[in-house]
Short mmCIF file of C-alpha atoms in Angstrom, two decimals:
data_model
loop_
_atom_site.label_atom_id
_atom_site.label_comp_id
_atom_site.label_asym_id
_atom_site.label_seq_id
_atom_site.Cartn_x
_atom_site.Cartn_y
_atom_site.Cartn_z
CA UNK A 1 -115.27 47.23 115.67
CA UNK A 2 -112.70 49.97 116.24
CA UNK A 3 -110.38 49.40 119.17
CA UNK A 4 -108.64 52.43 120.63
CA UNK A 5 -106.42 53.01 123.65
CA UNK A 6 -106.63 56.56 125.00
CA UNK A 7 -104.39 58.14 127.62
CA UNK A 8 -105.72 59.02 131.05
CA UNK A 9 -106.41 62.65 130.13
CA UNK A 10 -108.44 61.59 127.11
CA UNK A 11 -106.40 63.97 124.94
CA UNK A 12 -104.14 61.49 123.14
CA UNK A 13 -104.87 58.31 121.18
CA UNK A 14 -102.10 55.80 121.89
CA UNK A 15 -103.38 52.99 119.68
CA UNK A 16 -106.10 52.44 117.07
CA UNK A 17 -107.05 49.36 115.03
CA UNK A 18 -110.05 47.54 113.59
CA UNK A 19 -111.33 44.20 114.95
CA UNK A 20 -113.29 42.35 112.28
CA UNK A 21 -116.25 40.50 113.77
CA UNK A 22 -118.41 37.85 112.13
CA UNK A 23 -122.14 37.80 112.69
CA UNK A 24 -124.71 37.39 113.70
CA UNK A 25 -124.00 39.12 117.03
CA UNK A 26 -126.46 38.43 119.82
CA UNK A 27 -127.43 41.16 122.27
CA UNK A 28 -126.11 40.45 125.73
CA UNK A 29 -123.17 38.31 124.57
CA UNK A 30 -120.37 39.05 127.07
CA UNK A 31 -117.26 40.79 125.81
CA UNK A 32 -114.06 39.53 127.47
CA UNK A 33 -111.35 42.08 128.17
CA UNK A 34 -107.89 41.11 129.51
CA UNK A 35 -105.23 43.77 130.14
CA UNK A 36 -101.75 43.18 131.51
CA UNK A 37 -99.04 45.78 132.17
CA UNK A 38 -95.70 44.26 133.13
CA UNK A 39 -92.90 45.98 135.10
CA UNK A 40 -91.18 46.96 131.83
CA UNK A 41 -94.31 48.92 130.79
CA UNK A 42 -95.39 46.48 128.09
CA UNK A 43 -99.17 46.55 127.76
CA UNK A 44 -100.88 43.40 126.45
CA UNK A 45 -104.54 43.73 125.47
CA UNK A 46 -106.85 40.88 124.47
CA UNK A 47 -110.54 41.08 123.55
CA UNK A 48 -112.72 38.02 123.16
CA UNK A 49 -116.25 37.55 121.86
CA UNK A 50 -118.00 34.23 121.37
CA UNK A 51 -117.80 32.98 117.80
CA UNK A 52 -114.94 35.31 116.81
CA UNK A 53 -111.18 35.21 116.76
CA UNK A 54 -109.73 37.11 119.73
CA UNK A 55 -108.22 40.53 119.15
CA UNK A 56 -104.71 40.95 120.55
CA UNK A 57 -102.27 43.85 120.61
CA UNK A 58 -99.13 44.89 122.47
CA UNK A 59 -98.14 48.47 123.25
CA UNK A 60 -94.61 49.25 124.41
CA UNK A 61 -94.27 51.82 127.22
CA UNK A 62 -97.68 53.53 126.88
CA UNK A 63 -97.02 55.73 129.91
CA UNK A 64 -93.81 57.00 128.36
CA UNK A 65 -95.59 57.86 125.10
CA UNK A 66 -98.22 59.83 126.98
CA UNK A 67 -95.54 61.62 128.99
CA UNK A 68 -93.61 62.57 125.86
CA UNK A 69 -96.66 63.99 124.08
CA UNK A 70 -97.67 66.03 127.10
CA UNK A 71 -94.16 67.36 127.57
CA UNK A 72 -93.85 68.32 123.91
CA UNK A 73 -97.03 70.39 124.18
CA UNK A 74 -95.47 72.16 127.17
CA UNK A 75 -92.29 72.79 125.15
CA UNK A 76 -94.28 74.30 122.26
CA UNK A 77 -95.75 76.93 124.58
CA UNK A 78 -92.35 77.77 126.03
CA UNK A 79 -90.73 78.03 122.59
CA UNK A 80 -93.41 80.51 121.57
CA UNK A 81 -92.40 82.71 124.51
CA UNK A 82 -88.68 82.28 123.77
CA UNK A 83 -89.22 83.39 120.17
CA UNK A 84 -91.45 86.35 121.02
CA UNK A 85 -89.32 89.45 120.42
CA UNK A 86 -91.83 91.53 122.40
CA UNK A 87 -90.91 89.67 125.57
CA UNK A 88 -88.08 90.78 127.84
CA UNK A 89 -84.74 88.98 127.27
CA UNK A 90 -84.86 87.50 130.76
CA UNK A 91 -88.32 86.02 130.24
CA UNK A 92 -87.29 84.62 126.86
CA UNK A 93 -84.18 83.06 128.35
CA UNK A 94 -86.09 81.37 131.19
CA UNK A 95 -88.61 79.95 128.72
CA UNK A 96 -85.77 78.77 126.49
CA UNK A 97 -83.99 76.99 129.34
CA UNK A 98 -87.17 75.21 130.38
CA UNK A 99 -87.98 74.18 126.79
CA UNK A 100 -84.47 72.79 126.25
CA UNK A 101 -84.84 70.78 129.45
CA UNK A 102 -88.06 69.26 128.09
CA UNK A 103 -86.46 68.50 124.72
CA UNK A 104 -83.67 66.65 126.49
CA UNK A 105 -86.23 64.78 128.58
CA UNK A 106 -88.06 63.67 125.41
CA UNK A 107 -84.80 62.98 123.53
CA UNK A 108 -85.50 65.64 120.87
CA UNK A 109 -81.82 66.44 120.44
CA UNK A 110 -82.03 68.38 117.19
CA UNK A 111 -84.71 70.71 118.60
CA UNK A 112 -82.71 71.20 121.80
CA UNK A 113 -79.55 72.16 119.88
CA UNK A 114 -81.43 74.47 117.50
CA UNK A 115 -83.15 76.31 120.35
CA UNK A 116 -80.00 76.61 122.46
CA UNK A 117 -77.98 77.83 119.46
CA UNK A 118 -80.58 80.46 118.58
CA UNK A 119 -80.66 81.68 122.18
CA UNK A 120 -76.86 81.83 122.44
CA UNK A 121 -76.68 83.92 119.28
CA UNK A 122 -79.29 86.47 120.34
CA UNK A 123 -81.13 87.17 123.58
CA UNK A 124 -79.06 84.77 125.70
CA UNK A 125 -75.61 85.61 124.37
CA UNK A 126 -74.46 86.98 127.73
CA UNK A 127 -76.12 84.33 129.91
CA UNK A 128 -73.75 81.56 131.00
CA UNK A 129 -76.70 79.21 131.62
CA UNK A 130 -77.60 79.31 127.93
CA UNK A 131 -74.05 78.50 126.86
CA UNK A 132 -73.74 75.77 129.48
CA UNK A 133 -76.99 74.18 128.28
CA UNK A 134 -75.85 74.52 124.67
CA UNK A 135 -72.73 72.59 125.65
CA UNK A 136 -74.87 69.91 127.27
CA UNK A 137 -77.10 69.52 124.19
CA UNK A 138 -74.06 69.34 121.91
CA UNK A 139 -72.48 66.74 124.19
CA UNK A 140 -75.74 64.75 124.15
CA UNK A 141 -75.35 64.64 120.37
CA UNK A 142 -71.70 63.55 120.51
CA UNK A 143 -70.23 66.88 119.33
CA UNK A 144 -67.72 67.15 122.16
CA UNK A 145 -65.40 69.65 120.48
CA UNK A 146 -68.19 72.20 120.05
CA UNK A 147 -69.38 71.41 123.57
CA UNK A 148 -65.94 72.25 124.98
CA UNK A 149 -66.09 75.65 123.27
CA UNK A 150 -69.60 76.33 124.59
CA UNK A 151 -68.60 75.42 128.14
CA UNK A 152 -65.55 77.66 127.81
CA UNK A 153 -67.77 80.58 126.85
CA UNK A 154 -70.08 79.79 129.78
CA UNK A 155 -67.22 79.72 132.28
CA UNK A 156 -65.88 83.05 130.99
CA UNK A 157 -69.31 84.64 131.42
CA UNK A 158 -69.53 83.40 135.00
CA UNK A 159 -66.15 82.78 136.58
CA UNK A 160 -67.69 81.51 139.85
CA UNK A 161 -69.76 78.64 138.43
CA UNK A 162 -67.96 75.28 138.82
CA UNK A 163 -70.61 73.36 136.83
CA UNK A 164 -69.43 74.77 133.49
CA UNK A 165 -65.86 73.62 134.15
CA UNK A 166 -67.02 70.22 135.37
CA UNK A 167 -69.04 69.74 132.20
CA UNK A 168 -66.12 70.90 130.10
CA UNK A 169 -63.90 68.33 131.82
CA UNK A 170 -66.38 65.59 130.91
CA UNK A 171 -66.31 66.53 127.22
CA UNK A 172 -62.51 66.81 127.25
CA UNK A 173 -62.36 63.34 128.80
CA UNK A 174 -64.49 61.96 125.97
CA UNK A 175 -62.05 63.52 123.52
CA UNK A 176 -59.25 61.77 125.47
CA UNK A 177 -57.65 65.12 126.23
CA UNK A 178 -56.93 63.98 129.78
CA UNK A 179 -54.44 66.67 130.80
CA UNK A 180 -56.88 69.46 129.92
CA UNK A 181 -59.74 67.49 131.47
CA UNK A 182 -57.85 67.21 134.76
CA UNK A 183 -57.06 70.92 134.72
CA UNK A 184 -60.75 71.75 134.19
CA UNK A 185 -61.84 69.30 136.90
CA UNK A 186 -59.37 70.71 139.43
CA UNK A 187 -60.38 74.29 138.52
CA UNK A 188 -64.00 73.31 139.20
CA UNK A 189 -62.98 71.90 142.59
CA UNK A 190 -61.27 75.16 143.52
CA UNK A 191 -64.46 77.09 142.72
CA UNK A 192 -66.52 74.76 144.93
CA UNK A 193 -64.70 75.87 148.06
CA UNK A 194 -65.55 73.85 151.16
CA UNK A 195 -68.86 72.54 149.82
CA UNK A 196 -67.70 69.99 147.24
CA UNK A 197 -70.01 67.46 145.65
CA UNK A 198 -68.45 63.99 145.77
CA UNK A 199 -68.94 63.66 142.01
CA UNK A 200 -66.35 66.39 141.41
CA UNK A 201 -63.74 64.46 143.37
CA UNK A 202 -64.67 61.29 141.47
CA UNK A 203 -64.04 62.98 138.13
CA UNK A 204 -60.69 64.35 139.33
CA UNK A 205 -59.70 60.87 140.52
CA UNK A 206 -60.62 59.40 137.13
CA UNK A 207 -58.52 62.00 135.28
CA UNK A 208 -55.53 61.30 137.54
CA UNK A 209 -55.96 57.60 136.82
CA UNK A 210 -56.04 58.32 133.08
CA UNK A 211 -52.71 60.12 133.48
CA UNK A 212 -51.34 57.23 135.56
CA UNK A 213 -50.97 59.48 138.60
CA UNK A 214 -51.58 56.94 141.36
CA UNK A 215 -50.98 59.41 144.18
CA UNK A 216 -53.49 61.89 142.77
CA UNK A 217 -55.98 59.09 142.15
CA UNK A 218 -55.67 57.88 145.74
CA UNK A 219 -56.01 61.40 147.16
CA UNK A 220 -59.13 62.33 145.21
CA UNK A 221 -60.71 58.90 145.69
CA UNK A 222 -60.35 59.26 149.47
CA UNK A 223 -61.93 62.71 149.34
CA UNK A 224 -64.76 61.36 147.17
CA UNK A 225 -65.53 58.67 149.73
CA UNK A 226 -65.48 61.19 152.57
CA UNK A 227 -67.87 63.52 150.72
CA UNK A 228 -70.23 60.75 149.54
CA UNK A 229 -73.57 60.75 151.40
CA UNK A 230 -75.56 57.60 152.13
CA UNK A 231 -76.82 56.11 148.87
CA UNK A 232 -80.44 56.69 149.96
CA UNK A 233 -79.69 60.42 150.27
CA UNK A 234 -77.67 60.84 147.05
CA UNK A 235 -79.17 62.42 143.94
CA UNK A 236 -79.76 60.27 140.87
CA UNK A 237 -76.90 62.10 139.13
CA UNK A 238 -74.49 61.37 141.98
CA UNK A 239 -75.50 57.71 142.08
CA UNK A 240 -74.61 57.41 138.39
CA UNK A 241 -71.21 59.00 139.03
CA UNK A 242 -70.63 56.89 142.13
CA UNK A 243 -71.47 53.63 140.36
CA UNK A 244 -68.80 54.26 137.71
CA UNK A 245 -66.40 55.32 140.48
CA UNK A 246 -67.09 52.18 142.54
CA UNK A 247 -66.47 49.94 139.54
CA UNK A 248 -63.18 51.67 138.74
CA UNK A 249 -62.16 51.32 142.39
CA UNK A 250 -63.32 47.68 142.38
CA UNK A 251 -65.55 48.48 145.37
CA UNK A 252 -68.12 45.71 144.94
CA UNK A 253 -70.01 46.52 148.14
CA UNK A 254 -70.60 50.16 147.18
CA UNK A 255 -71.54 49.21 143.62
CA UNK A 256 -74.12 46.69 144.89
CA UNK A 257 -75.61 49.24 147.28
CA UNK A 258 -75.94 51.79 144.49
CA UNK A 259 -77.56 49.34 142.05
CA UNK A 260 -80.02 48.24 144.73
CA UNK A 261 -80.94 51.87 145.46
CA UNK A 262 -81.38 52.65 141.77
CA UNK A 263 -83.71 49.68 141.40
CA UNK A 264 -85.71 50.80 144.44
CA UNK A 265 -86.20 54.22 142.91
CA UNK A 266 -87.29 52.82 139.57
CA UNK A 267 -89.85 50.57 141.23
CA UNK A 268 -91.02 53.17 143.77
CA UNK A 269 -90.25 50.83 146.68
CA UNK A 270 -89.53 52.11 150.15
CA UNK A 271 -86.02 52.31 151.55
CA UNK A 272 -84.85 50.20 154.46
CA UNK A 273 -85.68 53.07 156.82
CA UNK A 274 -89.31 52.96 155.68
CA UNK A 275 -89.43 56.18 153.69
CA UNK A 276 -89.37 56.81 150.00
CA UNK A 277 -86.00 57.85 148.52
CA UNK A 278 -85.43 61.60 148.71
CA UNK A 279 -84.68 61.82 144.99
CA UNK A 280 -86.99 60.12 142.52
CA UNK A 281 -86.59 59.91 138.75
#
């Protein structure tokens, strides 16, 4: 007997194997089916039939596999648009940006870098978003030096976008070029004006700490705390930044609150106020 596990859409086969049965088989003999899916998305399947050894299999993260396959099909369609020279540069760029986002979501780093590089060298050469995303994909792959250059190009193309400088500061930090990283982080803060995300202050505080500037660390840490929203209202990205910040500051209470909120979001539980978190993974 062939045993197959198909995704909900019916479009993808997640598992296939043969269960060898010994006869004779009697009509009407009940077939036992036990399925368990634990919180870590491990699927255990067991089939039982009288007079035969049970069939057992385990499938790790079946929902993730289905998600990845579906997303890759979406990326293929977008790449076709990005590579179509008959399309307008703007349309190609938008398709490229979306496809790269999917590749990062599915951890296809080589495809993300190849697509971003091709875009930066042709139809997206004057679009800072393409260069910023190229920097992100290079950083994902550990090529921080090339990422710094890509972010620099992005910031020159759009001198009002603080995100490019923030990202550049992150890559400079990973290269342990702390002085340059602090300069980039503080330049990003200046571009933010009055509406500063707490994560930008946290990065500046970390760079001051790396340079052993206790006064600067204290100043930016205080501003980070003042700008930090309630953990239930923070984005997933900000929670990640804030957790690292809280641990550096030895703020156990804040760290515990953040970890609890992250666990709530992963499990889909409601917040203490009764509503679902505003930002879900």
